[in-house]
mmCIF file of C-alpha atoms in Angstrom:
data_model
loop_
_atom_site.group_PDB
_atom_site.id
_atom_site.type_symbol
_atom_site.label_atom_id
_atom_site.label_comp_id
_atom_site.label_asym_id
_atom_site.label_seq_id
_atom_site.Cartn_x
_atom_site.Cartn_y
_atom_site.Cartn_z
ATOM 1 C CA MET A 264 -32.770 -16.892 -33.688
ATOM 2 C CA MET A 265 -28.925 -16.802 -33.209
ATOM 3 C CA ARG A 266 -28.827 -13.109 -32.830
ATOM 4 C CA LYS A 267 -31.203 -13.214 -29.852
ATOM 5 C CA SER A 268 -29.768 -16.058 -28.236
ATOM 6 C CA ILE A 269 -26.068 -15.156 -28.192
ATOM 7 C CA PRO A 270 -26.640 -11.665 -26.876
ATOM 8 C CA PHE A 271 -28.880 -13.255 -24.048
ATOM 9 C CA MET A 272 -26.305 -15.856 -23.219
ATOM 10 C CA ALA A 273 -23.432 -13.344 -23.229
ATOM 11 C CA MET A 274 -25.219 -11.012 -20.818
ATOM 12 C CA ALA A 275 -26.114 -13.848 -18.556
ATOM 13 C CA LEU A 276 -22.504 -14.940 -18.412
ATOM 14 C CA VAL A 277 -21.479 -11.460 -17.546
ATOM 15 C CA ILE A 278 -23.826 -11.112 -14.696
ATOM 16 C CA ALA A 279 -22.937 -14.601 -13.519
ATOM 17 C CA PHE A 280 -19.297 -14.085 -13.403
ATOM 18 C CA ALA A 281 -19.201 -10.469 -12.611
ATOM 19 C CA ILE A 282 -17.452 -9.181 -9.434
ATOM 20 C CA PRO A 283 -16.804 -5.565 -8.441
ATOM 21 C CA ALA A 284 -14.521 -3.878 -11.323
ATOM 22 C CA PHE A 285 -13.688 -1.035 -9.025
ATOM 23 C CA GLY A 286 -12.610 -0.908 -5.473
ATOM 24 C CA GLN A 287 -11.254 -3.711 -3.386
ATOM 25 C CA ALA A 288 -11.356 -7.205 -5.198
ATOM 26 C CA SER A 289 -13.256 -9.953 -3.122
ATOM 27 C CA ALA A 290 -10.845 -11.260 -0.333
ATOM 28 C CA ILE A 291 -10.215 -13.393 2.470
ATOM 29 C CA ASP A 292 -7.663 -12.264 4.871
ATOM 30 C CA TYR A 293 -5.612 -15.270 6.594
ATOM 31 C CA PHE A 294 -2.402 -15.757 8.532
ATOM 32 C CA GLY A 295 -0.412 -18.755 9.664
ATOM 33 C CA TYR A 296 2.768 -20.546 9.517
ATOM 34 C CA ALA A 297 5.037 -22.241 6.730
ATOM 35 C CA TRP A 298 7.874 -24.654 6.671
ATOM 36 C CA GLU A 299 10.094 -25.836 3.971
ATOM 37 C CA THR A 300 11.889 -28.950 3.620
ATOM 38 C CA GLY A 301 15.325 -28.370 4.315
ATOM 39 C CA GLY A 302 14.536 -25.154 6.561
ATOM 40 C CA PHE A 303 13.942 -21.530 5.382
ATOM 41 C CA PRO A 304 16.049 -19.515 4.558
ATOM 42 C CA PRO A 305 18.027 -20.511 2.444
ATOM 43 C CA SER A 306 15.581 -21.876 -0.007
ATOM 44 C CA ASP A 307 17.494 -24.528 -2.106
ATOM 45 C CA PRO A 308 16.356 -25.897 -5.544
ATOM 46 C CA GLY A 309 13.928 -28.809 -4.884
ATOM 47 C CA ASP A 310 13.161 -27.702 -1.345
ATOM 48 C CA VAL A 311 9.151 -27.956 -0.805
ATOM 49 C CA MET A 312 7.237 -25.007 0.857
ATOM 50 C CA ILE A 313 4.120 -26.183 3.136
ATOM 51 C CA PHE A 314 1.732 -23.534 4.751
ATOM 52 C CA THR A 315 -1.134 -24.062 7.085
ATOM 53 C CA GLY A 316 -3.395 -21.164 8.089
ATOM 54 C CA VAL A 317 -6.703 -19.777 9.048
ATOM 55 C CA GLY A 318 -8.955 -16.951 7.681
ATOM 56 C CA ASP A 319 -9.890 -14.183 10.073
ATOM 57 C CA TYR A 320 -11.980 -12.132 7.657
ATOM 58 C CA ALA A 321 -13.899 -12.777 4.376
ATOM 59 C CA ASP A 322 -15.931 -10.465 2.234
ATOM 60 C CA PRO A 323 -19.584 -11.269 2.433
ATOM 61 C CA ILE A 324 -19.641 -12.782 -1.198
ATOM 62 C CA PHE A 325 -17.951 -15.817 0.416
ATOM 63 C CA GLY A 326 -20.683 -16.393 2.948
ATOM 64 C CA ILE A 327 -18.469 -17.741 5.556
ATOM 65 C CA ASP A 328 -19.654 -17.217 9.198
ATOM 66 C CA PHE A 329 -16.719 -17.114 11.379
ATOM 67 C CA GLY A 330 -18.726 -17.397 14.514
ATOM 68 C CA THR A 331 -19.857 -20.838 13.650
ATOM 69 C CA GLU A 332 -17.183 -22.233 11.150
ATOM 70 C CA GLU A 333 -13.570 -21.614 10.468
ATOM 71 C CA ALA A 334 -11.918 -21.236 6.999
ATOM 72 C CA THR A 335 -8.613 -23.123 6.935
ATOM 73 C CA PHE A 336 -5.847 -23.044 4.368
ATOM 74 C CA TYR A 337 -3.434 -25.650 3.169
ATOM 75 C CA MET A 338 -0.957 -24.907 0.603
ATOM 76 C CA TYR A 339 1.559 -27.589 -0.414
ATOM 77 C CA ASP A 340 3.803 -29.083 -3.144
ATOM 78 C CA LEU A 341 5.471 -25.610 -4.121
ATOM 79 C CA VAL A 342 8.908 -26.779 -5.362
ATOM 80 C CA SER A 343 11.781 -23.969 -4.997
ATOM 81 C CA THR A 344 13.829 -23.199 -7.996
ATOM 82 C CA GLY A 345 16.461 -21.418 -5.528
ATOM 83 C CA GLU A 346 17.456 -18.010 -4.650
ATOM 84 C CA VAL A 347 18.226 -15.291 -7.195
ATOM 85 C CA PRO A 348 20.095 -12.273 -5.782
ATOM 86 C CA LEU A 349 18.780 -8.798 -6.149
ATOM 87 C CA GLU A 350 20.258 -5.373 -5.284
ATOM 88 C CA GLY A 351 20.499 -4.476 -1.783
ATOM 89 C CA GLY A 352 20.922 -8.036 -0.568
ATOM 90 C CA SER A 353 17.468 -9.253 -1.178
ATOM 91 C CA VAL A 354 16.785 -12.527 -2.946
ATOM 92 C CA MET A 355 13.998 -13.634 -5.307
ATOM 93 C CA ILE A 356 12.727 -17.229 -5.109
ATOM 94 C CA ASN A 357 10.379 -18.671 -7.753
ATOM 95 C CA TYR A 358 8.369 -21.853 -7.061
ATOM 96 C CA THR A 359 6.767 -24.460 -9.409
ATOM 97 C CA GLY A 360 3.756 -26.504 -9.107
ATOM 98 C CA GLY A 361 1.792 -26.404 -5.925
ATOM 99 C CA TYR A 362 -1.772 -26.261 -4.687
ATOM 100 C CA LEU A 363 -3.886 -24.400 -2.459
ATOM 101 C CA GLU A 364 -6.874 -25.659 -0.587
ATOM 102 C CA ILE A 365 -9.485 -23.782 1.449
ATOM 103 C CA TYR A 366 -11.711 -25.777 3.742
ATOM 104 C CA ARG A 367 -14.927 -24.760 5.861
ATOM 105 C CA ASP A 368 -15.172 -26.568 9.042
ATOM 106 C CA ALA A 369 -17.570 -26.233 11.741
ATOM 107 C CA ALA A 370 -15.380 -28.184 14.076
ATOM 108 C CA MET A 371 -13.255 -25.042 14.415
ATOM 109 C CA ASN A 372 -10.273 -27.378 15.463
ATOM 110 C CA ALA A 373 -7.448 -25.769 13.559
ATOM 111 C CA ASP A 374 -4.335 -26.315 15.662
ATOM 112 C CA TRP A 375 -0.592 -25.774 14.422
ATOM 113 C CA GLY A 376 1.072 -27.827 17.060
ATOM 114 C CA ILE A 377 4.922 -27.908 16.922
ATOM 115 C CA ALA A 378 7.463 -29.836 14.652
ATOM 116 C CA PRO A 379 5.102 -29.989 11.342
ATOM 117 C CA PRO A 380 3.924 -32.062 9.976
ATOM 118 C CA ASN A 381 2.473 -33.601 13.130
ATOM 119 C CA LEU A 382 -0.945 -35.014 14.377
ATOM 120 C CA THR A 383 -2.820 -31.709 13.942
ATOM 121 C CA SER A 384 -1.099 -29.928 10.966
ATOM 122 C CA PRO A 385 -1.910 -30.167 8.129
ATOM 123 C CA SER A 386 -4.880 -32.544 9.215
ATOM 124 C CA THR A 387 -7.019 -30.010 11.149
ATOM 125 C CA PHE A 388 -6.409 -27.602 8.119
ATOM 126 C CA MET A 389 -7.826 -29.880 5.617
ATOM 127 C CA ASP A 390 -11.080 -31.343 7.302
ATOM 128 C CA GLY A 391 -14.349 -30.119 6.664
ATOM 129 C CA THR A 392 -15.916 -29.136 3.227
ATOM 130 C CA LEU A 393 -13.644 -28.364 0.374
ATOM 131 C CA PHE A 394 -14.395 -24.859 -0.388
ATOM 132 C CA PHE A 395 -11.718 -24.129 -2.916
ATOM 133 C CA LYS A 396 -8.817 -25.822 -4.610
ATOM 134 C CA GLY A 397 -6.308 -24.102 -6.930
ATOM 135 C CA SER A 398 -3.226 -24.999 -8.772
ATOM 136 C CA PHE A 399 -0.587 -22.460 -8.818
ATOM 137 C CA ASN A 400 0.377 -20.794 -12.128
ATOM 138 C CA SER A 401 3.032 -18.890 -10.466
ATOM 139 C CA MET A 402 4.587 -18.006 -6.849
ATOM 140 C CA THR A 403 7.335 -15.692 -6.316
ATOM 141 C CA LEU A 404 8.863 -14.967 -2.902
ATOM 142 C CA TYR A 405 11.225 -11.875 -2.203
ATOM 143 C CA LEU A 406 13.127 -12.255 0.841
ATOM 144 C CA ASN A 407 14.880 -8.979 2.602
ATOM 145 C CA PRO A 408 18.261 -9.157 4.290
ATOM 146 C CA GLY A 409 16.430 -9.028 7.672
ATOM 147 C CA GLY A 410 14.621 -12.303 6.896
ATOM 148 C CA ASP A 411 11.191 -10.855 6.221
ATOM 149 C CA GLY A 412 9.534 -10.456 2.986
ATOM 150 C CA VAL A 413 6.654 -10.831 0.665
ATOM 151 C CA TYR A 414 5.271 -13.133 -1.846
ATOM 152 C CA GLU A 415 2.512 -13.337 -4.541
ATOM 153 C CA GLY A 416 1.225 -16.026 -6.950
ATOM 154 C CA THR A 417 -1.898 -16.646 -8.992
ATOM 155 C CA LEU A 418 -3.931 -19.759 -9.052
ATOM 156 C CA ASP A 419 -6.539 -21.503 -11.374
ATOM 157 C CA GLY A 420 -9.592 -22.759 -9.688
ATOM 158 C CA ILE A 421 -9.915 -26.573 -10.210
ATOM 159 C CA GLY A 422 -12.256 -27.560 -7.398
ATOM 160 C CA GLY A 423 -14.522 -26.754 -4.222
ATOM 161 C CA THR A 424 -17.787 -25.403 -3.803
ATOM 162 C CA MET A 425 -16.707 -21.788 -4.369
ATOM 163 C CA ILE A 426 -15.976 -22.415 -7.847
ATOM 164 C CA ASP A 427 -19.564 -22.697 -8.613
ATOM 165 C CA ASP A 428 -21.089 -20.458 -5.981
ATOM 166 C CA VAL A 429 -18.892 -17.364 -6.170
ATOM 167 C CA CYS A 430 -16.796 -17.075 -9.508
ATOM 168 C CA THR A 431 -16.487 -19.661 -12.062
ATOM 169 C CA GLY A 432 -13.522 -19.072 -14.368
ATOM 170 C CA CYS A 433 -11.902 -16.356 -12.133
ATOM 171 C CA VAL A 434 -8.335 -15.743 -11.623
ATOM 172 C CA TYR A 435 -7.299 -16.156 -7.990
ATOM 173 C CA THR A 436 -4.220 -14.152 -6.389
ATOM 174 C CA TRP A 437 -2.484 -15.246 -3.365
ATOM 175 C CA GLY A 438 -0.212 -12.807 -1.653
ATOM 176 C CA GLY A 439 1.035 -11.489 1.687
ATOM 177 C CA ASN A 440 4.037 -10.918 3.763
ATOM 178 C CA PHE A 441 6.053 -13.186 6.175
ATOM 179 C CA THR A 442 8.163 -12.834 9.214
ATOM 180 C CA PRO A 443 11.105 -15.064 10.411
ATOM 181 C CA PRO A 444 11.274 -16.187 14.294
ATOM 182 C CA SER A 445 13.164 -13.076 15.159
ATOM 183 C CA GLY A 446 10.203 -10.817 14.487
ATOM 184 C CA ALA A 447 7.233 -12.964 15.441
ATOM 185 C CA GLN A 448 5.993 -15.589 17.638
ATOM 186 C CA ILE A 449 6.256 -18.791 15.712
ATOM 187 C CA PRO A 450 5.529 -22.428 16.732
ATOM 188 C CA ASP A 451 8.392 -24.392 17.171
ATOM 189 C CA GLY A 452 9.409 -26.190 13.949
ATOM 190 C CA TYR A 453 7.729 -23.660 11.855
ATOM 191 C CA ASP A 454 9.935 -21.562 9.596
ATOM 192 C CA ILE A 455 7.898 -18.296 8.966
ATOM 193 C CA GLN A 456 4.846 -16.633 10.082
ATOM 194 C CA ILE A 457 2.738 -15.848 7.023
ATOM 195 C CA ASP A 458 -0.150 -12.995 6.943
ATOM 196 C CA GLY A 459 -1.659 -12.387 3.528
ATOM 197 C CA VAL A 460 -4.845 -12.100 1.480
ATOM 198 C CA PHE A 461 -6.566 -14.609 -1.002
ATOM 199 C CA GLU A 462 -8.168 -12.520 -3.786
ATOM 200 C CA ILE A 463 -10.336 -13.102 -6.807
ATOM 201 C CA GLU A 464 -9.539 -11.061 -9.688
ATOM 202 C CA GLU A 465 -12.175 -10.307 -12.102
ATOM 203 C CA ALA A 466 -12.669 -12.883 -14.904
ATOM 204 C CA VAL A 467 -14.852 -10.983 -17.015
ATOM 205 C CA SER A 468 -14.707 -7.170 -16.559
ATOM 206 C CA THR A 469 -18.219 -5.509 -16.454
ATOM 207 C CA GLU A 470 -19.197 -2.542 -18.585
ATOM 208 C CA ASP A 471 -22.502 -0.783 -18.909
ATOM 209 C CA TYR A 472 -24.021 -1.286 -22.114
ATOM 210 C CA SER A 473 -27.450 -0.093 -23.587
ATOM 211 C CA TRP A 474 -29.478 -2.908 -25.217
ATOM 212 C CA GLY A 475 -29.070 -1.140 -28.679
ATOM 213 C CA SER A 476 -25.234 -1.430 -28.111
ATOM 214 C CA VAL A 477 -25.315 -4.995 -27.145
ATOM 215 C CA LYS A 478 -27.476 -6.048 -30.126
ATOM 216 C CA ALA A 479 -25.144 -3.941 -32.431
ATOM 217 C CA LEU A 480 -22.125 -6.082 -31.470
ATOM 218 C CA PHE A 481 -24.012 -8.940 -33.187
ATOM 219 C CA ASN A 482 -25.121 -7.086 -36.235
ATOM 220 C CA MET B 55 -1.977 -15.042 53.993
ATOM 221 C CA ARG B 56 -4.196 -17.761 52.527
ATOM 222 C CA THR B 57 -6.573 -15.113 51.303
ATOM 223 C CA ARG B 58 -3.791 -13.223 49.437
ATOM 224 C CA ILE B 59 -2.663 -16.438 47.820
ATOM 225 C CA THR B 60 -6.219 -17.429 46.667
ATOM 226 C CA LEU B 61 -6.590 -13.940 45.312
ATOM 227 C CA LEU B 62 -3.257 -14.253 43.436
ATOM 228 C CA LEU B 63 -4.480 -17.379 41.992
ATOM 229 C CA LEU B 64 -7.833 -16.026 40.831
ATOM 230 C CA ALA B 65 -5.994 -13.226 39.348
ATOM 231 C CA LEU B 66 -3.706 -15.508 37.419
ATOM 232 C CA LEU B 67 -6.564 -17.581 36.180
ATOM 233 C CA LEU B 68 -8.401 -14.459 35.010
ATOM 234 C CA ILE B 69 -5.499 -12.840 32.954
ATOM 235 C CA ALA B 70 -3.922 -16.317 31.789
ATOM 236 C CA VAL B 71 -3.866 -17.582 28.147
ATOM 237 C CA PRO B 72 -2.454 -20.495 26.874
ATOM 238 C CA ALA B 73 1.428 -20.501 26.761
ATOM 239 C CA SER B 74 1.419 -21.701 23.181
ATOM 240 C CA ALA B 75 -1.141 -18.955 21.874
ATOM 241 C CA GLN B 76 0.542 -16.663 19.482
ATOM 242 C CA GLN B 77 -0.484 -13.036 19.982
ATOM 243 C CA LEU B 78 -0.890 -10.428 17.197
ATOM 244 C CA PHE B 79 -2.944 -7.365 16.028
ATOM 245 C CA ASP B 80 -3.727 -8.536 12.517
ATOM 246 C CA PHE B 81 -4.742 -5.587 10.161
ATOM 247 C CA LEU B 82 -5.728 -5.053 6.496
ATOM 248 C CA GLY B 83 -6.040 -1.560 5.210
ATOM 249 C CA GLN B 84 -5.430 1.118 2.837
ATOM 250 C CA THR B 85 -2.413 3.594 2.733
ATOM 251 C CA VAL B 86 -1.439 7.037 1.161
ATOM 252 C CA VAL B 87 2.140 6.984 0.427
ATOM 253 C CA PRO B 88 4.054 10.360 0.160
ATOM 254 C CA ALA B 89 5.489 11.339 -3.081
ATOM 255 C CA ALA B 90 8.700 12.868 -1.740
ATOM 256 C CA ALA B 91 10.999 13.096 1.288
ATOM 257 C CA GLY B 92 9.274 15.259 3.913
ATOM 258 C CA GLY B 93 5.762 13.995 3.042
ATOM 259 C CA MET B 94 3.632 12.051 5.501
ATOM 260 C CA LEU B 95 2.478 8.383 5.114
ATOM 261 C CA ASN B 96 -0.993 7.840 6.608
ATOM 262 C CA MET B 97 -2.834 4.337 6.869
ATOM 263 C CA ASP B 98 -6.628 3.383 7.867
ATOM 264 C CA SER B 99 -7.188 -0.284 8.697
ATOM 265 C CA LEU B 100 -9.363 -2.817 10.248
ATOM 266 C CA ILE B 101 -8.363 -5.224 12.951
ATOM 267 C CA ARG B 102 -9.637 -8.672 12.688
ATOM 268 C CA ASP B 103 -10.018 -11.396 15.375
ATOM 269 C CA PRO B 104 -7.071 -13.695 14.723
ATOM 270 C CA ALA B 105 -8.431 -16.850 16.384
ATOM 271 C CA PRO B 106 -7.269 -19.432 17.122
ATOM 272 C CA ALA B 107 -4.369 -17.020 17.926
ATOM 273 C CA THR B 108 -5.252 -14.134 20.330
ATOM 274 C CA THR B 109 -4.771 -10.461 20.238
ATOM 275 C CA PRO B 110 -2.189 -9.116 22.781
ATOM 276 C CA LEU B 111 -4.779 -7.495 24.886
ATOM 277 C CA PRO B 112 -8.300 -8.894 25.331
ATOM 278 C CA LEU B 113 -10.512 -7.234 22.506
ATOM 279 C CA ASP B 114 -14.496 -7.666 22.328
ATOM 280 C CA PHE B 115 -14.830 -8.440 18.456
ATOM 281 C CA ALA B 116 -18.527 -9.270 19.174
ATOM 282 C CA ASN B 117 -19.602 -5.829 20.351
ATOM 283 C CA PHE B 118 -16.843 -3.512 18.937
ATOM 284 C CA GLU B 119 -14.984 -2.688 15.796
ATOM 285 C CA TYR B 120 -11.404 -2.191 16.185
ATOM 286 C CA THR B 121 -9.205 0.067 13.670
ATOM 287 C CA LEU B 122 -5.608 0.605 13.528
ATOM 288 C CA VAL B 123 -4.627 4.152 11.968
ATOM 289 C CA VAL B 124 -1.127 5.452 11.141
ATOM 290 C CA THR B 125 -0.684 9.206 10.978
ATOM 291 C CA ASN B 126 2.153 11.508 10.064
ATOM 292 C CA LEU B 127 4.768 8.816 9.466
ATOM 293 C CA GLU B 128 7.529 11.114 7.766
ATOM 294 C CA LEU B 129 9.413 9.974 4.640
ATOM 295 C CA ILE B 130 13.103 10.619 5.452
ATOM 296 C CA SER B 131 14.989 9.200 2.549
ATOM 297 C CA GLY B 132 14.974 6.450 -0.243
ATOM 298 C CA ASP B 133 13.274 5.799 -3.443
ATOM 299 C CA GLY B 134 11.543 2.324 -2.458
ATOM 300 C CA THR B 135 13.560 0.049 -4.508
ATOM 301 C CA THR B 136 15.571 -2.838 -3.214
ATOM 302 C CA ALA B 137 18.812 -0.847 -3.667
ATOM 303 C CA SER B 138 17.328 2.031 -1.725
ATOM 304 C CA PRO B 139 14.344 1.258 0.548
ATOM 305 C CA GLN B 140 12.334 4.248 1.768
ATOM 306 C CA ASN B 141 13.115 5.079 5.328
ATOM 307 C CA TYR B 142 10.379 6.778 7.588
ATOM 308 C CA ALA B 143 10.290 7.770 11.290
ATOM 309 C CA ASN B 144 8.164 9.236 13.947
ATOM 310 C CA GLY B 145 4.550 8.408 13.053
ATOM 311 C CA THR B 146 1.867 7.784 15.390
ATOM 312 C CA LEU B 147 -0.059 4.282 15.488
ATOM 313 C CA THR B 148 -3.479 4.236 17.365
ATOM 314 C CA ILE B 149 -5.898 1.485 18.026
ATOM 315 C CA TYR B 150 -9.393 2.650 18.313
ATOM 316 C CA GLU B 151 -12.424 0.690 19.756
ATOM 317 C CA ASP B 152 -15.675 1.926 18.642
ATOM 318 C CA ASN B 153 -19.301 0.538 18.551
ATOM 319 C CA SER B 154 -21.184 3.617 16.727
ATOM 320 C CA THR B 155 -19.804 4.128 13.370
ATOM 321 C CA ALA B 156 -18.716 1.508 10.780
ATOM 322 C CA ALA B 157 -15.347 2.053 9.174
ATOM 323 C CA ASP B 158 -15.752 3.220 5.693
ATOM 324 C CA TYR B 159 -12.835 4.045 3.301
ATOM 325 C CA ALA B 160 -15.141 6.666 1.638
ATOM 326 C CA ASN B 161 -15.053 8.464 5.025
ATOM 327 C CA PRO B 162 -11.629 8.178 6.583
ATOM 328 C CA ALA B 163 -12.709 9.879 9.703
ATOM 329 C CA THR B 164 -14.791 6.608 10.510
ATOM 330 C CA PHE B 165 -11.543 4.889 11.260
ATOM 331 C CA SER B 166 -10.202 7.448 13.949
ATOM 332 C CA ASP B 167 -13.335 7.800 16.144
ATOM 333 C CA GLY B 168 -14.232 5.823 19.222
ATOM 334 C CA GLU B 169 -11.917 5.325 22.293
ATOM 335 C CA ALA B 170 -8.139 5.326 21.688
ATOM 336 C CA ILE B 171 -6.903 2.198 23.521
ATOM 337 C CA LEU B 172 -3.339 2.160 22.549
ATOM 338 C CA ILE B 173 -1.176 4.753 21.119
ATOM 339 C CA GLY B 174 2.262 4.150 19.931
ATOM 340 C CA THR B 175 5.177 5.744 18.105
ATOM 341 C CA ILE B 176 6.464 4.062 14.895
ATOM 342 C CA THR B 177 10.104 4.943 15.447
ATOM 343 C CA THR B 178 11.433 3.774 12.191
ATOM 344 C CA LEU B 179 10.010 1.939 9.262
ATOM 345 C CA ASN B 180 11.455 0.771 5.925
ATOM 346 C CA ARG B 181 9.378 0.355 2.976
ATOM 347 C CA THR B 182 10.601 -1.796 -0.161
ATOM 348 C CA MET B 183 8.832 -2.341 -3.491
ATOM 349 C CA PHE B 184 10.063 -5.491 -5.204
ATOM 350 C CA THR B 185 8.024 -4.943 -8.278
ATOM 351 C CA LEU B 186 5.769 -2.140 -9.360
ATOM 352 C CA THR B 187 2.934 -3.599 -7.378
ATOM 353 C CA LEU B 188 4.469 -5.724 -4.775
ATOM 354 C CA GLY B 189 6.296 -4.672 -1.643
ATOM 355 C CA SER B 190 6.761 -4.909 2.091
ATOM 356 C CA ALA B 191 7.470 -2.710 5.032
ATOM 357 C CA ALA B 192 8.898 -3.277 8.425
ATOM 358 C CA GLY B 193 9.374 -1.087 11.513
ATOM 359 C CA TRP B 194 9.142 -0.771 15.221
ATOM 360 C CA VAL B 195 6.385 0.475 17.544
ATOM 361 C CA ASP B 196 6.719 1.717 21.240
ATOM 362 C CA TRP B 197 3.333 2.159 23.010
ATOM 363 C CA VAL B 198 3.136 5.341 24.761
ATOM 364 C CA GLY B 199 -0.537 6.078 25.440
ATOM 365 C CA GLY B 200 -3.980 4.938 25.467
ATOM 366 C CA THR B 201 -6.651 3.958 27.897
ATOM 367 C CA HIS B 202 -5.257 0.247 27.897
ATOM 368 C CA LEU B 203 -1.705 1.233 27.992
ATOM 369 C CA ASP B 204 -1.301 -0.005 31.721
ATOM 370 C CA ASP B 205 -2.604 -3.429 30.696
ATOM 371 C CA ILE B 206 0.991 -3.699 29.292
ATOM 372 C CA ALA B 207 3.884 -4.022 31.490
ATOM 373 C CA PRO B 208 6.284 -1.142 31.114
ATOM 374 C CA VAL B 209 9.089 -3.541 29.818
ATOM 375 C CA ASP B 210 6.643 -4.828 27.181
ATOM 376 C CA GLN B 211 5.675 -1.716 25.766
ATOM 377 C CA ILE B 212 8.813 -1.212 23.759
ATOM 378 C CA GLY B 213 10.018 -2.596 20.577
ATOM 379 C CA TRP B 214 7.013 -4.252 18.847
ATOM 380 C CA PRO B 215 7.594 -5.527 15.307
ATOM 381 C CA PHE B 216 5.475 -3.787 12.637
ATOM 382 C CA LEU B 217 5.287 -5.775 9.279
ATOM 383 C CA THR B 218 3.170 -5.619 6.245
ATOM 384 C CA GLY B 219 2.894 -6.749 2.800
ATOM 385 C CA ILE B 220 2.105 -4.148 0.193
ATOM 386 C CA SER B 221 -0.048 -4.446 -2.892
ATOM 387 C CA ALA B 222 -0.474 -1.671 -5.203
ATOM 388 C CA ARG B 223 -2.750 -3.470 -7.846
ATOM 389 C CA SER B 224 -5.594 -1.316 -8.845
ATOM 390 C CA THR B 225 -8.105 -3.816 -8.070
ATOM 391 C CA VAL B 226 -7.330 -3.733 -4.332
ATOM 392 C CA ILE B 227 -6.901 -0.087 -3.784
ATOM 393 C CA GLU B 228 -9.833 2.136 -2.704
ATOM 394 C CA PRO B 229 -10.303 5.616 -4.150
ATOM 395 C CA GLY B 230 -8.108 8.142 -2.394
ATOM 396 C CA TYR B 231 -5.393 5.850 -1.468
ATOM 397 C CA SER B 232 -2.338 4.307 -3.038
ATOM 398 C CA GLU B 233 -1.722 0.901 -1.572
ATOM 399 C CA GLN B 234 -3.189 -1.949 0.279
ATOM 400 C CA TRP B 235 -1.423 -2.880 3.370
ATOM 401 C CA ASP B 236 -1.864 -6.329 5.240
ATOM 402 C CA GLY B 237 0.030 -6.761 8.155
ATOM 403 C CA LYS B 238 0.484 -7.125 11.994
ATOM 404 C CA VAL B 239 1.803 -5.715 14.888
ATOM 405 C CA GLU B 240 2.872 -8.098 17.476
ATOM 406 C CA PRO B 241 5.092 -8.569 20.664
ATOM 407 C CA GLU B 242 8.162 -10.750 20.032
ATOM 408 C CA GLU B 243 6.920 -12.866 22.958
ATOM 409 C CA PRO B 244 3.444 -13.196 24.398
ATOM 410 C CA ILE B 245 3.091 -10.543 26.891
ATOM 411 C CA VAL B 246 0.981 -12.324 29.371
ATOM 412 C CA ASP B 247 1.906 -15.788 29.789
ATOM 413 C CA THR B 248 1.420 -18.729 31.975
ATOM 414 C CA GLU B 249 4.026 -20.853 33.893
ATOM 415 C CA ASP B 250 3.653 -24.285 35.466
ATOM 416 C CA MET B 251 4.455 -23.835 39.144
ATOM 417 C CA SER B 252 4.079 -26.311 42.154
ATOM 418 C CA TRP B 253 1.739 -25.263 45.104
ATOM 419 C CA GLY B 254 4.745 -25.096 47.228
ATOM 420 C CA SER B 255 6.573 -22.654 44.885
ATOM 421 C CA VAL B 256 3.408 -20.380 44.715
ATOM 422 C CA LYS B 257 3.574 -20.272 48.565
ATOM 423 C CA ALA B 258 7.267 -19.557 48.524
ATOM 424 C CA LEU B 259 6.611 -16.460 46.664
ATOM 425 C CA MET B 260 4.487 -15.036 49.476
ATOM 426 C CA ARG B 261 7.181 -15.535 52.305
#
């Protein structure tokens, strides 16, 4: 009995959690604007980064219809550990803590306004249905001497309808680039424009096995 | 004179966008990076509707697919590290409008079909990799051609920032490409803006 049930459950789990093992990971493309307490740059130890943004493309697996709903992003409570100089005048900034929330909202009312936090930001980016909530495991930002740069972090999913519907137990990656006001149109009061991708990394990679090979694993 | 003023106001209404709207071409694509100086960088990407922001030119996302393609961007120097960013120059950036063939990374030609609505020169671009898989690139675009070039005032056709994040993780790279680029091209200020004017001020313009 045990030999039959365990392989069956293992295969069911692989099917339930599988996402493409090759090519592009499932992703939502987004952009928006961020600010940091105390201003950015510089990023001083203890400064807190906040971001509000909107999705403008999502792979079909997410089931988001941008014609009738918006996907909004709210990232908060990321605490800077300060700047670490790199060669060439760039700096690296690690953040601790922090959460990312993604909402689906038929009101389609996202509005950055100016001088955040304000009456519409973050409030219009955190209304609707909570699609995903994740806690950051890591978040690192690289700042070029010109004021632009990139960032990348990973999250654990801790809530939202996506967790059950799309990928339970997955690792989520959050990355992209940012631009200072000298190179982008940024609403007053925000420090940087952000353009990035939210991705699901595979939790369980898939491999093709014959039924005999699967049974052999348990013999 | 009254007719001219009426026509002018109608024209302003037709082309006006909210003064606070940010404008950008937001793209997500795949890039082939050259191995050595003298080699060419090429990118195929899709432009998405950035609502509630807008594109710098009105685009019909409901009926067309828009692709942004970079070709023949020559690697001049550098190894791509923070100490020695790669310097590129003289590439071509083209935005295509197409409603017949869906873009498919398995067939790169599907990105460069349709009508070339904007053609630009990437005058310079710097590419820096901070880790083995994470980097950024920043450059400048001058628009020089395309069927919609004249929709941009000559003074606004020069010096658009091009900025992208770079991911070289295997899970995000399509076969035949070496990096995923997620970025945008945008004017530093909205190129079609609105101003609040009194009726008297509008009339004064016609005297």
